[in-house]
Amino acid sequence: MTTETGHRRSGGSDARRAARLHAHVAREPFLTRTLAPVEVLGDEGLSIIEENADTILQEVGLEFRGDADALRLLKDAGADVQGERVRFPKGMCRQIVQATAPEVFTQYARNEANHVQIGGRATVLAPNYGSPFVRDLDNGRRYGTIEDFRNFVKLAYLSPHLHHSGGTVCEPVDVPVNKRHLDMVYSHIRYSDKPFMGSVTAPERARDTVEMARITFGAEYLEDHPVILSLINANSPLVWDATMLGAARAYAEANQATLLTPFILAGAMAPVTAAGVAAQTLAEALGGMTFVQLVRPGAPVVLGSFASSMSMQSGAPTFGTPEPALVLYVMASLARRLRVPFRSGGNLCASKIADAQAAYESAATFGPTILAGVNFVLHAAGWLEGGLSIGYEKFILDADQCGMAAVFVKGVDLSENGQALDAILQNGPGQHFLGTAHTLSNFETAFYRSEIADNNSFEQWQEDGSLDAAQRANAIWKRMLREYEAPPLDPGIDEALLEFVSKRKASMPDSEV
Amino acid sequence: MTTETGHRRSGGSDARRAARLHAHVAREPFLTRTLAPVEVLGDEGLSIIEENADTILQEVGLEFRGDADALRLLKDAGADVQGERVRFPKGMCRQIVQATAPEVFTQYARNEANHVQIGGRATVLAPNYGSPFVRDLDNGRRYGTIEDFRNFVKLAYLSPHLHHSGGTVCEPVDVPVNKRHLDMVYSHIRYSDKPFMGSVTAPERARDTVEMARITFGAEYLEDHPVILSLINANSPLVWDATMLGAARAYAEANQATLLTPFILAGAMAPVTAAGVAAQTLAEALGGMTFVQLVRPGAPVVLGSFASSMSMQSGAPTFGTPEPALVLYVMASLARRLRVPFRSGGNLCASKIADAQAAYESAATFGPTILAGVNFVLHAAGWLEGGLSIGYEKFILDADQCGMAAVFVKGVDLSENGQALDAILQNGPGQHFLGTAHTLSNFETAFYRSEIADNNSFEQWQEDGSLDAAQRANAIWKRMLREYEAPPLDPGIDEALLEFVSKRKASMPDSEV
């Protein structure tokens, strides 16, 4: 992001662009927590939930639907398989996952400055995922298109506060369902050099994603470099379906990473209580991660949790409530105990627009996301109305919050300069610090500077048009897109990718499933 | 707050009012944390800051201006007094404060259901304080009046999420400065039965506040029941001025409670770093609390901290940035180590209106406020544009966040019902939980229900007028004021209060200082 507001000019704008590129390189590729994660339960409470998850896995088990290979694998590993129902002896899943799943791994980007660490003290912030609709202040709400998709890839690339290009940032509804993934993956590779996510809507689309990654990175490179991270959602309660199992298998076979995420609307797909949601989430995720480790031991997996509350009147999902925040903290602790990376949270809201509701709700999830030490954060920017829509203005507002999190996680500087004792001792009572040497030498980096917040006087704000935050964000995303320049991509790779996309598209008729 | 939207009717509305009153009585008078407070520094780091505060107190000291009695008291207690400069031997302030200041105390309200605990695991949420301007969607921004003041007292009284009536919720600019406090204190007593704050703008106004409390509660009662809590701000850096010392003395002599609060715009009144702000804040607060303990050993004191960042371009205060959040966590830890109650935080923002900026910024302070375990929270509802203005809609939006905090601090329910294991075991894979016995029996209390959030479908929201959160809040505060009924007050007390106010007003000409 830049601070200037003028139109594109040739001379000065080159210099500014160079400065931005430089700033880009200097930025950190992911957050590294220095603070201990916040825990809302002690060891005893967490053990109870783990024990409950084990009881669920043993007594009810999970269904692995429409995938005979999966059932065979699980049976061979010691599970009790009856039809599609798979019951796991206590401790089996934990043992299999802990034996081979990495505690921390790197997802590689085509720009090495953008490699991200998944797990440990790292937090990686990725944009919104999966919305069929897009929204901006000029055109309101409408179905997403491939142009919108490209726009969000460009915005995530340009934002210093996002570490990842994400996956289905919005659904490009103008492209047939069975061909969308080709345009989406191509866009991530072509318009960004941050790491990205793969298609999961069918096993062959996952394989297409792997093929395109092989074209980009080289087939051998992929064998020991995860370059794709993909979202495998459970069909809660207690079901993994054929599509997700097939996609997970395709990525695992290629040693690519998966997020195994029970997606739970508490009260519908799980009980209404935090401890109940946590136990069921853990059981489902353990089953999914076990499957992946059996397909390819050591393939990177991330324990995912997506839990929302619901309106008990209408059944609609609700966001920003305290209950899912408690679930998030508990699940983060459980993942640490299991020693696998954790995915959850984001800037989630039910609001249709980027108003106070949206911001309050988003902060109520994003705060816990950061404090719990979530390792991979989908939906860190753009999410509106329960994920049905991604907003251009919301994206900009959220990214600003991501920037603040980067400062917060560094904690308190206790260096001599941070203590500033001499500065205080040398300054008498009643003497301000505005011009002191300490203030001047810390001027540039003292405080996070938001691009969106208006801190001017009321009179100045009024003179500037009495704009709200969304209106200011509107100007920012437009300027970013206007000034966007694609990162370099080897023309041979680009050509090969385009050829692959074109061949695959030609190989099948359009389909809306 | 109520959920119905109809106009006032005679029959049904009585019943609803009764139900509300009942709900009011059943509500908890303050939050009680079950979670451990979040710490961003370990013991070693906190010791460094304490040591730095001691060095500041010893080497530079504080100025106690225009108050010869204060200087004499401090000198007699062992401080090195040169003119108005007071230097404290290391450890002196801590020793004096710890010897007599209570770790926890109760502030009594005229309705015993509203007594609040200040300190320990309690968090008390009070409204905005000190704004000269008010704002609502209908009339925009304008100077506050005594009618606005009464309105906010009524709204805080009606809100189940606020525990306190506050003090100068807005400045009633239509009443002369030297008489305002009489109308303000009368309003708190007459229109609410929650605890309140006293005047500090002159020692005699503090004494008027004490007199009115004596009329209300009985003079003897006050001797061992703090019923007034008052905000004494340091004149940072390192100065306590005559007005604040005089007000603090008046309250201490009457055994009433004070918040000793360095008000620091980092970079102006202190260095720009978190550890520097914390050391200076601790030094200033220790000096102030020491003075109060010398005036009357055992008088309740609260360690206050108000720290904001600033725009290094314009010098304007900024809110919602990560740096003051770190200061807040550190100061909360320091207060716990000192074993005194702690005041900080609130729903602070720089935004002029109740938009996404306001909400993001507010949440960025209010989240830490709750997680750090702040004991007394001023500005929990209503604050806009750096405190220059209080917003009617912002007040409603913030109060909703206060309600969510009340749920969050209870933590995770690990009862059998909370674990919900049987509910999961009895529910097969793929079977939803909407109609299960467990869901039905937890239906009412499962999730926090926001009155302001719109969780409806996009289509329904559009049909309802595409309102933003502030517009919905506008309807809520108007309905609350329409339905407001004053809590009972003994007519004899009311008459005596009115007589006192009238006599005091007649005793002096209007003055604007």
Short mmCIF file of N, CA and C in Angstrom, two decimals, chain A residues 91 111 157 160-161 210 221 242 303 319 403 407 418 424 431 503 505-506:
data_model
loop_
_atom_site.label_atom_id
_atom_site.label_comp_id
_atom_site.label_asym_id
_atom_site.label_seq_id
_atom_site.Cartn_x
_atom_site.Cartn_y
_atom_site.Cartn_z
N GLY A 91 -6.75 -43.62 21.25
CA GLY A 91 -5.34 -43.30 21.09
C GLY A 91 -4.79 -43.59 19.70
N ASN A 111 8.27 -16.87 -5.08
CA ASN A 111 9.25 -15.88 -4.65
C ASN A 111 9.74 -16.32 -3.27
N TYR A 157 -1.67 -9.69 -3.04
CA TYR A 157 -0.25 -9.58 -3.42
C TYR A 157 0.31 -8.23 -2.98
N PRO A 160 1.06 -5.53 2.23
CA PRO A 160 2.20 -6.02 3.02
C PRO A 160 1.72 -6.82 4.24
N HIS A 161 0.44 -6.75 4.54
CA HIS A 161 -0.06 -7.36 5.78
C HIS A 161 -0.60 -8.76 5.57
N VAL A 210 -2.06 -29.78 -8.82
CA VAL A 210 -0.70 -30.31 -8.64
C VAL A 210 0.08 -30.22 -9.95
N TYR A 221 10.82 -30.81 -7.55
CA TYR A 221 10.79 -29.85 -6.43
C TYR A 221 9.62 -30.15 -5.51
N ALA A 242 -16.64 -38.37 -0.08
CA ALA A 242 -15.76 -38.87 -1.15
C ALA A 242 -14.99 -37.74 -1.84
N LEU A 303 -4.40 -29.02 11.59
CA LEU A 303 -5.67 -29.24 12.28
C LEU A 303 -6.49 -27.97 12.14
N PHE A 319 -21.81 -14.37 14.20
CA PHE A 319 -20.37 -14.19 14.36
C PHE A 319 -20.09 -13.10 15.37
N GLY A 403 -2.12 -5.74 9.81
CA GLY A 403 -0.88 -4.99 10.03
C GLY A 403 -0.67 -4.67 11.50
N VAL A 407 2.47 -5.93 14.66
CA VAL A 407 3.17 -5.15 15.68
C VAL A 407 2.91 -5.74 17.07
N GLY A 418 13.91 0.89 24.36
CA GLY A 418 12.52 0.62 24.70
C GLY A 418 12.18 1.10 26.10
N ILE A 424 13.28 9.85 30.15
CA ILE A 424 12.42 10.36 31.22
C ILE A 424 13.24 11.12 32.25
N GLN A 431 7.53 18.95 31.20
CA GLN A 431 8.18 19.20 29.90
C GLN A 431 7.74 18.13 28.91
N LYS A 503 -5.72 -26.81 -22.84
CA LYS A 503 -5.94 -28.22 -23.16
C LYS A 503 -6.99 -28.84 -22.25
N LYS A 505 -9.30 -27.38 -20.55
CA LYS A 505 -10.63 -26.82 -20.80
C LYS A 505 -11.26 -27.45 -22.04
N ALA A 506 -10.40 -27.66 -23.04
CA ALA A 506 -10.90 -28.23 -24.30
C ALA A 506 -11.27 -29.70 -24.14
#
